[in-house]
Amino acid sequence: MNLLSKVNEIVEERRDSFIALSNRIWEYAETKFEEHQSAEVICKLLEQEGFRVQRNVAGIRTAFTASYGSGNPIIGLLGEFDALPGLSQREAAAYYEPIIEGGNGHGCGHNLLGVAPLAAVIAIKQIMKEQGLSGTIRYFGCPAEEGGSGKTFMVRDGAFKDVDCALTWHPASYSSVFSCSTLANYQVYFSFKGKASHASSSPHLGRSALDAVELMNVGVNYLREHIIPEARIHYAITNPGGASANVVQGEAEVQYLIRAPQINEVKAIYERVLKIAQGAALMTETEMIVTFDKGCSNFVPNHALGMVLNQHLQAVGLPAYEEAEHRFAMSMGETITKLDREAAVNEISKLTGQQPKRIVKKLGRFPFFSDVFSFVESNQLIYFSTDVGDVSWVVPTAQFFGASFVAGTQLHSWQLVSQGKTSIAHKGMLQAAKVLALAALDLLLNPDIVEQAKEELQEVTEGIYQSPIPLHIKPSAVK
Ligand SMILES: [Zn+2]
């Protein structure tokens, strides 16, 4: 029996339990650093399976590793399981309807993302045992990908120092190896302290912290014209200083998320944003306090590993859908705009080097893409960030997008939450598990690929990596 049939058999045999686990994590919908139940169900299962589980990695209660086997190579599979705030949504509904108003939801499909590598390590373990393979397979339980950069803290703490290669995936509406770079970022809070007072009887005695936040935002909006076009600056007012117009706001806070292709570019823009914040404090006679929250590096794709993933992604292929799934997908597809679909096509075009027109043709039986896209070596940039970036700077890393949703479904949308518990998503997750298992087995069996991947990383980074997070900064979970 070849490995593909073997992996297929093991994963399919246990498909119901993997699906049930993914659904449970979807229901827990726990956000950054609070994924206690989600992390625990995965830890428990891996313990039962005979993996050596280490909890509390990097001092984060929801970060863990689970290893099987011994010696080198050590192949890491990265799993995430955090949800997003404000994205509560009823399952399998082709209309917007939150289950809990303002509640959390799995808007990035991490309920699937975390279970596929889990299913993969279980399959790998069984095959390692049966075939007496040496080496180590390790599941990395990585919390707070959304807004917390859990992996960046884990990397800074040395959690990946003995790992030879790392593999992961991300659910998407199409299948292709992720061969582009991503944006590095910093997340920083600026809080202002002024003096509260009666807005009408004694406005001259007040010093408004909210004015400082507004002036800072205006200043940064003027800065936008004078930064590199690839950079992004986002903000959210995290404390407006109260809900009363009749009180001069004594306290206010704004969160900034600054992104650019390289971490040194992020840092340079941050220094300028900092000057604007200081200027706002000066103008309003308020005190300004900076709190660095987190940062992450850009992703360095490893092409040697990308080739391995691509080979298995092609071999495993796309899920086959039933008629009922097509019907549901058609109604969901009606809520997805032409622009959403174009955004997906443009992304695929960057990953594959193919003209968008050719990709549109692959929308065979709309609303699914009818092909696994072949990737090309690329130095293109995709405009989002991932903390897989920091892992990729210290360990050769490859990841792929696995078709799990209707074509054009955007990440962080209610449509994605709605689909996260459907058989369409489950099929994508199980295909991804098989690809990850086969690729990891390939690495265990072929040490020369591991060496090649390491050489490539050394060449690209010259062995230089500096954590974007200063040493004294702790993850917000342990503050
Ligand atoms: Zn995600």
GROMACS .gro file of C-alpha atoms and ligand atoms in nm:
model
  480
    1MET     CA    1   0.000   0.000   0.000
    2ASN     CA    2   0.145   0.339  -0.093
    3LEU     CA    3   0.162   0.625   0.155
    4LEU     CA    4  -0.119   0.823  -0.005
    5SER     CA    5  -0.366   0.534   0.035
    6LYS     CA    6  -0.240   0.465   0.385
    7VAL     CA    7  -0.277   0.827   0.501
    8ASN     CA    8  -0.613   0.846   0.329
    9GLU     CA    9  -0.731   0.536   0.512
   10ILE     CA   10  -0.619   0.654   0.858
   11VAL     CA   11  -0.767   1.003   0.821
   12GLU     CA   12  -1.096   0.879   0.671
   13GLU     CA   13  -1.133   0.611   0.937
   14ARG     CA   14  -1.137   0.879   1.206
   15ARG     CA   15  -1.302   1.155   1.008
   16ASP     CA   16  -1.605   1.182   1.239
   17SER     CA   17  -1.393   1.244   1.547
   18PHE     CA   18  -1.181   1.508   1.370
   19ILE     CA   19  -1.495   1.682   1.244
   20ALA     CA   20  -1.652   1.672   1.591
   21LEU     CA   21  -1.338   1.827   1.739
   22SER     CA   22  -1.331   2.105   1.482
   23ASN     CA   23  -1.700   2.177   1.549
   24ARG     CA   24  -1.634   2.196   1.923
   25ILE     CA   25  -1.358   2.451   1.868
   26TRP     CA   26  -1.593   2.647   1.637
   27GLU     CA   27  -1.848   2.651   1.919
   28TYR     CA   28  -1.595   2.753   2.187
   29ALA     CA   29  -1.495   3.049   1.966
   30GLU     CA   30  -1.227   3.164   2.209
   31THR     CA   31  -1.020   3.471   2.122
   32LYS     CA   32  -0.651   3.552   2.162
   33PHE     CA   33  -0.473   3.396   2.459
   34GLU     CA   34  -0.805   3.276   2.602
   35GLU     CA   35  -0.830   2.956   2.400
   36HIS     CA   36  -0.825   2.743   2.716
   37GLN     CA   37  -1.090   2.488   2.618
   38SER     CA   38  -0.978   2.470   2.255
   39ALA     CA   39  -0.613   2.411   2.349
   40GLU     CA   40  -0.709   2.158   2.616
   41VAL     CA   41  -0.920   1.935   2.389
   42ILE     CA   42  -0.630   1.912   2.145
   43CYS     CA   43  -0.375   1.848   2.425
   44LYS     CA   44  -0.595   1.577   2.578
   45LEU     CA   45  -0.639   1.392   2.252
   46LEU     CA   46  -0.268   1.402   2.174
   47GLU     CA   47  -0.187   1.276   2.524
   48GLN     CA   48  -0.427   0.986   2.474
   49GLU     CA   49  -0.251   0.916   2.146
   50GLY     CA   50   0.081   0.879   2.326
   51PHE     CA   51   0.234   1.217   2.240
   52ARG     CA   52   0.458   1.390   2.497
   53VAL     CA   53   0.270   1.711   2.569
   54GLN     CA   54   0.439   2.020   2.704
   55ARG     CA   55   0.199   2.292   2.817
   56ASN     CA   56   0.263   2.656   2.901
   57VAL     CA   57   0.522   2.709   2.627
   58ALA     CA   58   0.683   3.057   2.638
   59GLY     CA   59   0.488   3.121   2.959
   60ILE     CA   60   0.160   3.129   2.762
   61ARG     CA   61  -0.108   2.908   2.912
   62THR     CA   62  -0.264   2.818   2.578
   63ALA     CA   63   0.064   2.748   2.395
   64PHE     CA   64   0.184   2.387   2.388
   65THR     CA   65   0.378   2.127   2.197
   66ALA     CA   66   0.310   1.755   2.152
   67SER     CA   67   0.589   1.529   2.025
   68TYR     CA   68   0.616   1.172   1.904
   69GLY     CA   69   0.929   0.979   1.811
   70SER     CA   70   1.290   1.063   1.882
   71GLY     CA   71   1.593   1.224   1.723
   72ASN     CA   72   1.623   1.420   1.401
   73PRO     CA   73   1.477   1.541   1.184
   74ILE     CA   74   1.222   1.722   1.400
   75ILE     CA   75   0.928   1.820   1.182
   76GLY     CA   76   0.689   2.076   1.327
   77LEU     CA   77   0.325   2.109   1.222
   78LEU     CA   78   0.168   2.437   1.329
   79GLY     CA   79  -0.191   2.453   1.454
   80GLU     CA   80  -0.403   2.756   1.545
   81PHE     CA   81  -0.741   2.761   1.718
   82ASP     CA   82  -0.830   3.121   1.806
   83ALA     CA   83  -1.147   3.304   1.699
   84LEU     CA   84  -1.221   3.671   1.633
   85PRO     CA   85  -1.424   3.916   1.838
   86GLY     CA   86  -1.748   4.053   1.692
   87LEU     CA   87  -1.793   3.781   1.431
   88SER     CA   88  -2.061   3.564   1.586
   89GLN     CA   89  -2.267   3.405   1.309
   90ARG     CA   90  -2.517   3.125   1.273
   91GLU     CA   91  -2.378   2.813   1.105
   92ALA     CA   92  -2.470   2.716   0.750
   93ALA     CA   93  -2.683   3.026   0.695
   94ALA     CA   94  -2.658   3.215   0.366
   95TYR     CA   95  -2.764   3.535   0.544
   96TYR     CA   96  -2.613   3.743   0.821
   97GLU     CA   97  -2.740   3.648   1.165
   98PRO     CA   98  -2.521   3.655   1.475
   99ILE     CA   99  -2.583   3.386   1.737
  100ILE     CA  100  -2.479   3.635   2.005
  101GLU     CA  101  -2.483   4.005   1.920
  102GLY     CA  102  -2.120   4.122   1.941
  103GLY     CA  103  -2.002   3.767   2.022
  104ASN     CA  104  -1.695   3.586   1.893
  105GLY     CA  105  -1.676   3.377   1.577
  106HIS     CA  106  -1.430   3.166   1.382
  107GLY     CA  107  -1.388   3.421   1.104
  108CYS     CA  108  -1.051   3.288   0.990
  109GLY     CA  109  -1.133   2.916   0.996
  110HIS     CA  110  -0.885   2.836   1.273
  111ASN     CA  111  -1.118   2.562   1.399
  112LEU     CA  112  -1.019   2.382   1.078
  113LEU     CA  113  -0.661   2.512   1.079
  114GLY     CA  114  -0.586   2.356   1.419
  115VAL     CA  115  -0.746   2.017   1.356
  116ALA     CA  116  -0.588   1.935   1.017
  117PRO     CA  117  -0.230   1.917   1.157
  118LEU     CA  118  -0.367   1.723   1.454
  119ALA     CA  119  -0.518   1.462   1.222
  120ALA     CA  120  -0.192   1.467   1.028
  121VAL     CA  121   0.034   1.396   1.328
  122ILE     CA  122  -0.193   1.111   1.435
  123ALA     CA  123  -0.165   0.955   1.088
  124ILE     CA  124   0.212   1.014   1.081
  125LYS     CA  125   0.252   0.854   1.423
  126GLN     CA  126   0.074   0.538   1.312
  127ILE     CA  127   0.287   0.511   0.997
  128MET     CA  128   0.612   0.585   1.188
  129LYS     CA  129   0.521   0.308   1.429
  130GLU     CA  130   0.430   0.056   1.162
  131GLN     CA  131   0.732   0.128   0.945
  132GLY     CA  132   0.981   0.188   1.227
  133LEU     CA  133   1.068   0.539   1.102
  134SER     CA  134   1.307   0.750   1.306
  135GLY     CA  135   1.278   1.123   1.369
  136THR     CA  136   1.032   1.336   1.561
  137ILE     CA  137   0.695   1.476   1.468
  138ARG     CA  138   0.576   1.770   1.677
  139TYR     CA  139   0.241   1.950   1.686
  140PHE     CA  140   0.276   2.315   1.786
  141GLY     CA  141  -0.032   2.455   1.958
  142CYS     CA  142  -0.003   2.822   1.863
  143PRO     CA  143  -0.243   3.065   2.030
  144ALA     CA  144  -0.345   3.419   1.940
  145GLU     CA  145  -0.262   3.436   1.570
  146GLU     CA  146  -0.527   3.707   1.553
  147GLY     CA  147  -0.404   4.023   1.720
  148GLY     CA  148  -0.159   3.853   1.957
  149SER     CA  149   0.120   3.700   1.744
  150GLY     CA  150   0.154   3.402   1.977
  151LYS     CA  151   0.414   3.235   1.755
  152THR     CA  152   0.640   3.539   1.764
  153PHE     CA  153   0.658   3.508   2.143
  154MET     CA  154   0.713   3.131   2.111
  155VAL     CA  155   0.999   3.188   1.865
  156ARG     CA  156   1.153   3.454   2.092
  157ASP     CA  157   1.139   3.204   2.377
  158GLY     CA  158   1.325   2.938   2.177
  159ALA     CA  159   1.031   2.701   2.125
  160PHE     CA  160   1.149   2.630   1.768
  161LYS     CA  161   1.523   2.615   1.825
  162ASP     CA  162   1.567   2.242   1.764
  163VAL     CA  163   1.311   2.214   1.482
  164ASP     CA  164   1.438   2.122   1.133
  165CYS     CA  165   1.134   2.212   0.920
  166ALA     CA  166   0.786   2.351   0.981
  167LEU     CA  167   0.469   2.303   0.778
  168THR     CA  168   0.124   2.450   0.804
  169TRP     CA  169  -0.179   2.554   0.601
  170HIS     CA  170  -0.463   2.802   0.602
  171PRO     CA  171  -0.823   2.736   0.496
  172ALA     CA  172  -0.921   2.949   0.194
  173SER     CA  173  -1.150   2.937  -0.107
  174TYR     CA  174  -0.880   2.786  -0.329
  175SER     CA  175  -0.581   2.550  -0.313
  176SER     CA  176  -0.225   2.660  -0.375
  177VAL     CA  177   0.110   2.673  -0.200
  178PHE     CA  178   0.159   3.007  -0.026
  179SER     CA  179   0.468   3.137  -0.203
  180CYS     CA  180   0.444   3.512  -0.135
  181SER     CA  181   0.575   3.733   0.142
  182THR     CA  182   0.344   3.902   0.393
  183LEU     CA  183   0.355   4.226   0.588
  184ALA     CA  184   0.551   4.264   0.910
  185ASN     CA  185   0.380   4.465   1.182
  186TYR     CA  186   0.383   4.638   1.521
  187GLN     CA  187   0.079   4.679   1.743
  188VAL     CA  188   0.109   4.963   1.993
  189TYR     CA  189  -0.126   5.142   2.234
  190PHE     CA  190  -0.101   5.519   2.290
  191SER     CA  191  -0.285   5.631   2.598
  192PHE     CA  192  -0.329   5.993   2.696
  193LYS     CA  193  -0.395   6.131   3.041
  194GLY     CA  194  -0.548   6.477   3.073
  195LYS     CA  195  -0.776   6.636   3.327
  196ALA     CA  196  -1.150   6.576   3.351
  197SER     CA  197  -1.380   6.867   3.418
  198HIS     CA  198  -1.731   7.002   3.350
  199ALA     CA  199  -1.742   7.063   2.976
  200SER     CA  200  -1.958   7.374   3.010
  201SER     CA  201  -1.897   7.533   3.349
  202SER     CA  202  -1.521   7.476   3.366
  203PRO     CA  203  -1.388   7.376   3.022
  204HIS     CA  204  -1.080   7.594   3.081
  205LEU     CA  205  -0.982   7.366   3.371
  206GLY     CA  206  -0.998   7.048   3.161
  207ARG     CA  207  -0.733   6.896   2.937
  208SER     CA  208  -0.890   6.654   2.691
  209ALA     CA  209  -0.726   6.318   2.633
  210LEU     CA  210  -0.979   6.252   2.356
  211ASP     CA  211  -0.860   6.568   2.177
  212ALA     CA  212  -0.509   6.423   2.194
  213VAL     CA  213  -0.628   6.098   2.034
  214GLU     CA  214  -0.809   6.291   1.760
  215LEU     CA  215  -0.512   6.516   1.689
  216MET     CA  216  -0.285   6.214   1.678
  217ASN     CA  217  -0.516   6.045   1.427
  218VAL     CA  218  -0.527   6.361   1.213
  219GLY     CA  219  -0.148   6.380   1.222
  220VAL     CA  220  -0.111   6.017   1.118
  221ASN     CA  221  -0.361   6.068   0.838
  222TYR     CA  222  -0.130   6.340   0.699
  223LEU     CA  223   0.166   6.104   0.738
  224ARG     CA  224   0.005   5.844   0.510
  225GLU     CA  225   0.097   6.035   0.195
  226HIS     CA  226   0.464   6.024   0.289
  227ILE     CA  227   0.525   5.659   0.359
  228ILE     CA  228   0.602   5.373   0.122
  229PRO     CA  229   0.288   5.266  -0.068
  230GLU     CA  230   0.308   4.905   0.056
  231ALA     CA  231   0.275   5.019   0.419
  232ARG     CA  232  -0.054   5.024   0.609
  233ILE     CA  233  -0.149   5.214   0.924
  234HIS     CA  234  -0.471   5.115   1.099
  235TYR     CA  235  -0.615   5.243   1.425
  236ALA     CA  236  -0.896   5.173   1.668
  237ILE     CA  237  -1.001   5.399   1.956
  238THR     CA  238  -0.990   5.153   2.243
  239ASN     CA  239  -1.091   5.405   2.509
  240PRO     CA  240  -1.284   5.715   2.400
  241GLY     CA  241  -1.280   5.844   2.757
  242GLY     CA  242  -1.644   5.783   2.836
  243ALA     CA  243  -1.982   5.832   2.675
  244SER     CA  244  -2.065   6.179   2.803
  245ALA     CA  245  -2.009   6.490   2.591
  246ASN     CA  246  -2.050   6.699   2.906
  247VAL     CA  247  -1.728   6.571   3.062
  248VAL     CA  248  -1.388   6.672   2.933
  249GLN     CA  249  -1.232   6.329   2.878
  250GLY     CA  250  -0.951   6.281   3.127
  251GLU     CA  251  -0.831   5.955   2.973
  252ALA     CA  252  -0.835   5.811   2.623
  253GLU     CA  253  -0.648   5.546   2.430
  254VAL     CA  254  -0.588   5.451   2.069
  255GLN     CA  255  -0.443   5.130   1.929
  256TYR     CA  256  -0.221   5.145   1.621
  257LEU     CA  257  -0.135   4.857   1.390
  258ILE     CA  258   0.149   4.952   1.157
  259ARG     CA  259   0.241   4.722   0.868
  260ALA     CA  260   0.515   4.722   0.604
  261PRO     CA  261   0.703   4.461   0.398
  262GLN     CA  262   1.005   4.448   0.633
  263ILE     CA  263   1.025   4.491   1.008
  264ASN     CA  264   1.284   4.772   0.983
  265GLU     CA  265   1.037   4.966   0.764
  266VAL     CA  266   0.767   4.912   1.026
  267LYS     CA  267   1.003   5.040   1.292
  268ALA     CA  268   1.088   5.353   1.092
  269ILE     CA  269   0.718   5.437   1.045
  270TYR     CA  270   0.652   5.364   1.411
  271GLU     CA  271   0.919   5.620   1.512
  272ARG     CA  272   0.734   5.881   1.306
  273VAL     CA  273   0.395   5.785   1.453
  274LEU     CA  274   0.552   5.818   1.797
  275LYS     CA  275   0.660   6.176   1.719
  276ILE     CA  276   0.303   6.257   1.615
  277ALA     CA  277   0.172   6.113   1.943
  278GLN     CA  278   0.422   6.325   2.135
  279GLY     CA  279   0.310   6.628   1.933
  280ALA     CA  280  -0.056   6.557   2.016
  281ALA     CA  281   0.032   6.538   2.386
  282LEU     CA  282   0.220   6.867   2.362
  283MET     CA  283  -0.070   7.041   2.189
  284THR     CA  284  -0.324   6.926   2.443
  285GLU     CA  285  -0.108   6.943   2.756
  286THR     CA  286  -0.172   6.579   2.826
  287GLU     CA  287   0.060   6.300   2.924
  288MET     CA  288   0.124   6.023   2.672
  289ILE     CA  289   0.214   5.663   2.758
  290VAL     CA  290   0.322   5.410   2.491
  291THR     CA  291   0.255   5.041   2.543
  292PHE     CA  292   0.412   4.809   2.288
  293ASP     CA  293   0.172   4.517   2.248
  294LYS     CA  294   0.316   4.283   1.985
  295GLY     CA  295   0.485   4.258   1.649
  296CYS     CA  296   0.554   4.003   1.379
  297SER     CA  297   0.793   3.957   1.088
  298ASN     CA  298   0.719   3.905   0.720
  299PHE     CA  299   0.687   3.549   0.588
  300VAL     CA  300   0.988   3.395   0.413
  301PRO     CA  301   0.853   3.119   0.187
  302ASN     CA  302   1.080   2.817   0.153
  303HIS     CA  303   1.064   2.691  -0.205
  304ALA     CA  304   1.230   2.354  -0.140
  305LEU     CA  305   0.951   2.277   0.107
  306GLY     CA  306   0.692   2.447  -0.113
  307MET     CA  307   0.772   2.195  -0.387
  308VAL     CA  308   0.706   1.910  -0.145
  309LEU     CA  309   0.374   2.059  -0.038
  310ASN     CA  310   0.277   2.127  -0.398
  311GLN     CA  311   0.344   1.769  -0.501
  312HIS     CA  312   0.113   1.633  -0.232
  313LEU     CA  313  -0.146   1.906  -0.275
  314GLN     CA  314  -0.174   1.804  -0.640
  315ALA     CA  315  -0.184   1.434  -0.553
  316VAL     CA  316  -0.453   1.466  -0.286
  317GLY     CA  317  -0.655   1.702  -0.506
  318LEU     CA  318  -0.972   1.893  -0.434
  319PRO     CA  319  -1.266   1.763  -0.233
  320ALA     CA  320  -1.560   1.620  -0.427
  321TYR     CA  321  -1.888   1.790  -0.344
  322GLU     CA  322  -2.238   1.648  -0.332
  323GLU     CA  323  -2.537   1.808  -0.498
  324ALA     CA  324  -2.667   1.950  -0.166
  325GLU     CA  325  -2.329   2.111  -0.104
  326HIS     CA  326  -2.344   2.271  -0.447
  327ARG     CA  327  -2.690   2.407  -0.374
  328PHE     CA  328  -2.582   2.558  -0.043
  329ALA     CA  329  -2.268   2.697  -0.206
  330MET     CA  330  -2.474   2.860  -0.481
  331SER     CA  331  -2.691   3.043  -0.226
  332MET     CA  332  -2.383   3.143  -0.025
  333GLY     CA  333  -2.217   3.253  -0.351
  334GLU     CA  334  -2.496   3.505  -0.403
  335THR     CA  335  -2.384   3.691  -0.089
  336ILE     CA  336  -2.027   3.711  -0.220
  337THR     CA  337  -1.967   4.006  -0.449
  338LYS     CA  338  -1.787   4.018  -0.782
  339LEU     CA  339  -1.519   4.229  -0.612
  340ASP     CA  340  -1.467   3.960  -0.345
  341ARG     CA  341  -1.414   3.703  -0.619
  342GLU     CA  342  -1.178   3.934  -0.805
  343ALA     CA  343  -0.974   3.979  -0.487
  344ALA     CA  344  -0.936   3.599  -0.462
  345VAL     CA  345  -0.842   3.577  -0.830
  346ASN     CA  346  -0.578   3.850  -0.788
  347GLU     CA  347  -0.432   3.669  -0.488
  348ILE     CA  348  -0.412   3.343  -0.685
  349SER     CA  349  -0.252   3.534  -0.971
  350LYS     CA  350   0.026   3.648  -0.737
  351LEU     CA  351   0.083   3.295  -0.606
  352THR     CA  352   0.078   3.125  -0.944
  353GLY     CA  353   0.205   3.388  -1.185
  354GLN     CA  354  -0.102   3.314  -1.402
  355GLN     CA  355  -0.307   3.585  -1.568
  356PRO     CA  356  -0.634   3.657  -1.378
  357LYS     CA  357  -0.831   3.572  -1.695
  358ARG     CA  358  -0.696   3.216  -1.693
  359ILE     CA  359  -0.780   3.177  -1.326
  360VAL     CA  360  -1.139   3.290  -1.379
  361LYS     CA  361  -1.171   3.000  -1.624
  362LYS     CA  362  -1.094   2.763  -1.335
  363LEU     CA  363  -1.417   2.870  -1.176
  364GLY     CA  364  -1.560   2.564  -1.345
  365ARG     CA  365  -1.876   2.469  -1.168
  366PHE     CA  366  -1.913   2.799  -0.988
  367PRO     CA  367  -1.900   2.850  -0.690
  368PHE     CA  368  -1.587   2.637  -0.648
  369PHE     CA  369  -1.249   2.660  -0.818
  370SER     CA  370  -1.206   2.344  -1.022
  371ASP     CA  371  -0.828   2.307  -0.996
  372VAL     CA  372  -0.536   2.296  -0.752
  373PHE     CA  373  -0.317   2.589  -0.858
  374SER     CA  374   0.052   2.529  -0.914
  375PHE     CA  375   0.269   2.785  -0.742
  376VAL     CA  376   0.571   2.972  -0.874
  377GLU     CA  377   0.873   3.108  -0.692
  378SER     CA  378   0.773   3.461  -0.618
  379ASN     CA  379   0.884   3.774  -0.441
  380GLN     CA  380   0.535   3.918  -0.451
  381LEU     CA  381   0.363   4.048  -0.144
  382ILE     CA  382   0.021   3.959  -0.009
  383TYR     CA  383  -0.135   4.236   0.199
  384PHE     CA  384  -0.189   4.068   0.531
  385SER     CA  385   0.028   3.956   0.821
  386THR     CA  386   0.083   3.622   0.988
  387ASP     CA  387   0.296   3.525   1.284
  388VAL     CA  388   0.405   3.219   1.083
  389GLY     CA  389   0.647   3.484   0.953
  390ASP     CA  390   0.864   3.463   1.264
  391VAL     CA  391   0.877   3.084   1.249
  392SER     CA  392   0.983   3.111   0.882
  393TRP     CA  393   1.284   3.326   0.977
  394VAL     CA  394   1.428   3.063   1.213
  395VAL     CA  395   1.307   2.732   1.063
  396PRO     CA  396   1.251   2.648   0.693
  397THR     CA  397   0.874   2.682   0.666
  398ALA     CA  398   0.611   2.624   0.401
  399GLN     CA  399   0.235   2.660   0.406
  400PHE     CA  400  -0.053   2.625   0.165
  401PHE     CA  401  -0.403   2.750   0.117
  402GLY     CA  402  -0.653   2.463   0.113
  403ALA     CA  403  -0.993   2.498  -0.056
  404SER     CA  404  -1.250   2.490   0.224
  405PHE     CA  405  -1.500   2.760   0.126
  406VAL     CA  406  -1.703   2.897  -0.163
  407ALA     CA  407  -1.491   3.087  -0.419
  408GLY     CA  408  -1.423   3.443  -0.313
  409THR     CA  409  -1.517   3.399   0.055
  410GLN     CA  410  -1.315   3.663   0.238
  411LEU     CA  411  -1.128   3.593   0.558
  412HIS     CA  412  -1.280   3.764   0.864
  413SER     CA  413  -1.631   3.771   0.714
  414TRP     CA  414  -1.963   3.635   0.844
  415GLN     CA  415  -1.979   3.416   0.533
  416LEU     CA  416  -1.664   3.237   0.643
  417VAL     CA  417  -1.793   3.182   0.999
  418SER     CA  418  -2.116   3.045   0.854
  419GLN     CA  419  -1.931   2.790   0.638
  420GLY     CA  420  -1.683   2.683   0.910
  421LYS     CA  421  -1.902   2.403   1.036
  422THR     CA  422  -2.031   2.273   0.703
  423SER     CA  423  -1.927   1.957   0.522
  424ILE     CA  424  -1.759   2.180   0.259
  425ALA     CA  425  -1.521   2.312   0.525
  426HIS     CA  426  -1.474   1.967   0.683
  427LYS     CA  427  -1.376   1.816   0.349
  428GLY     CA  428  -1.117   2.091   0.300
  429MET     CA  429  -0.978   2.026   0.648
  430LEU     CA  430  -0.940   1.651   0.589
  431GLN     CA  431  -0.771   1.706   0.251
  432ALA     CA  432  -0.531   1.946   0.425
  433ALA     CA  433  -0.457   1.685   0.694
  434LYS     CA  434  -0.358   1.435   0.425
  435VAL     CA  435  -0.133   1.685   0.245
  436LEU     CA  436   0.042   1.780   0.571
  437ALA     CA  437   0.089   1.415   0.671
  438LEU     CA  438   0.231   1.315   0.331
  439ALA     CA  439   0.465   1.615   0.316
  440ALA     CA  440   0.595   1.556   0.671
  441LEU     CA  441   0.650   1.185   0.595
  442ASP     CA  442   0.842   1.287   0.285
  443LEU     CA  443   1.073   1.497   0.503
  444LEU     CA  444   1.120   1.215   0.754
  445LEU     CA  445   1.213   0.981   0.470
  446ASN     CA  446   1.431   1.225   0.273
  447PRO     CA  447   1.688   1.406   0.488
  448ASP     CA  448   1.838   1.562   0.174
  449ILE     CA  449   1.525   1.777   0.126
  450VAL     CA  450   1.555   1.893   0.487
  451GLU     CA  451   1.919   1.993   0.424
  452GLN     CA  452   1.828   2.170   0.103
  453ALA     CA  453   1.552   2.365   0.280
  454LYS     CA  454   1.793   2.468   0.555
  455GLU     CA  455   2.054   2.584   0.306
  456GLU     CA  456   1.792   2.790   0.127
  457LEU     CA  457   1.685   2.960   0.450
  458GLN     CA  458   2.046   3.037   0.540
  459GLU     CA  459   2.100   3.190   0.198
  460VAL     CA  460   1.789   3.409   0.216
  461THR     CA  461   1.821   3.535   0.573
  462GLU     CA  462   2.199   3.497   0.617
  463GLY     CA  463   2.115   3.356   0.957
  464ILE     CA  464   2.011   3.697   1.083
  465TYR     CA  465   1.690   3.716   1.277
  466GLN     CA  466   1.595   3.971   1.531
  467SER     CA  467   1.269   3.936   1.719
  468PRO     CA  468   1.033   4.224   1.646
  469ILE     CA  469   0.926   4.210   2.011
  470PRO     CA  470   1.162   4.363   2.268
  471LEU     CA  471   1.267   4.119   2.540
  472HIS     CA  472   1.085   4.291   2.826
  473ILE     CA  473   0.747   4.275   2.648
  474LYS     CA  474   0.528   3.990   2.766
  475PRO     CA  475   0.232   3.853   2.570
  476SER     CA  476  -0.083   4.039   2.675
  477ALA     CA  477  -0.206   3.706   2.818
  478VAL     CA  478   0.046   3.711   3.101
  479LYS     CA  479   0.041   4.080   3.190
  480ZN      ZN  480  -0.609   3.306   0.994
   0.00000   0.00000   0.00000
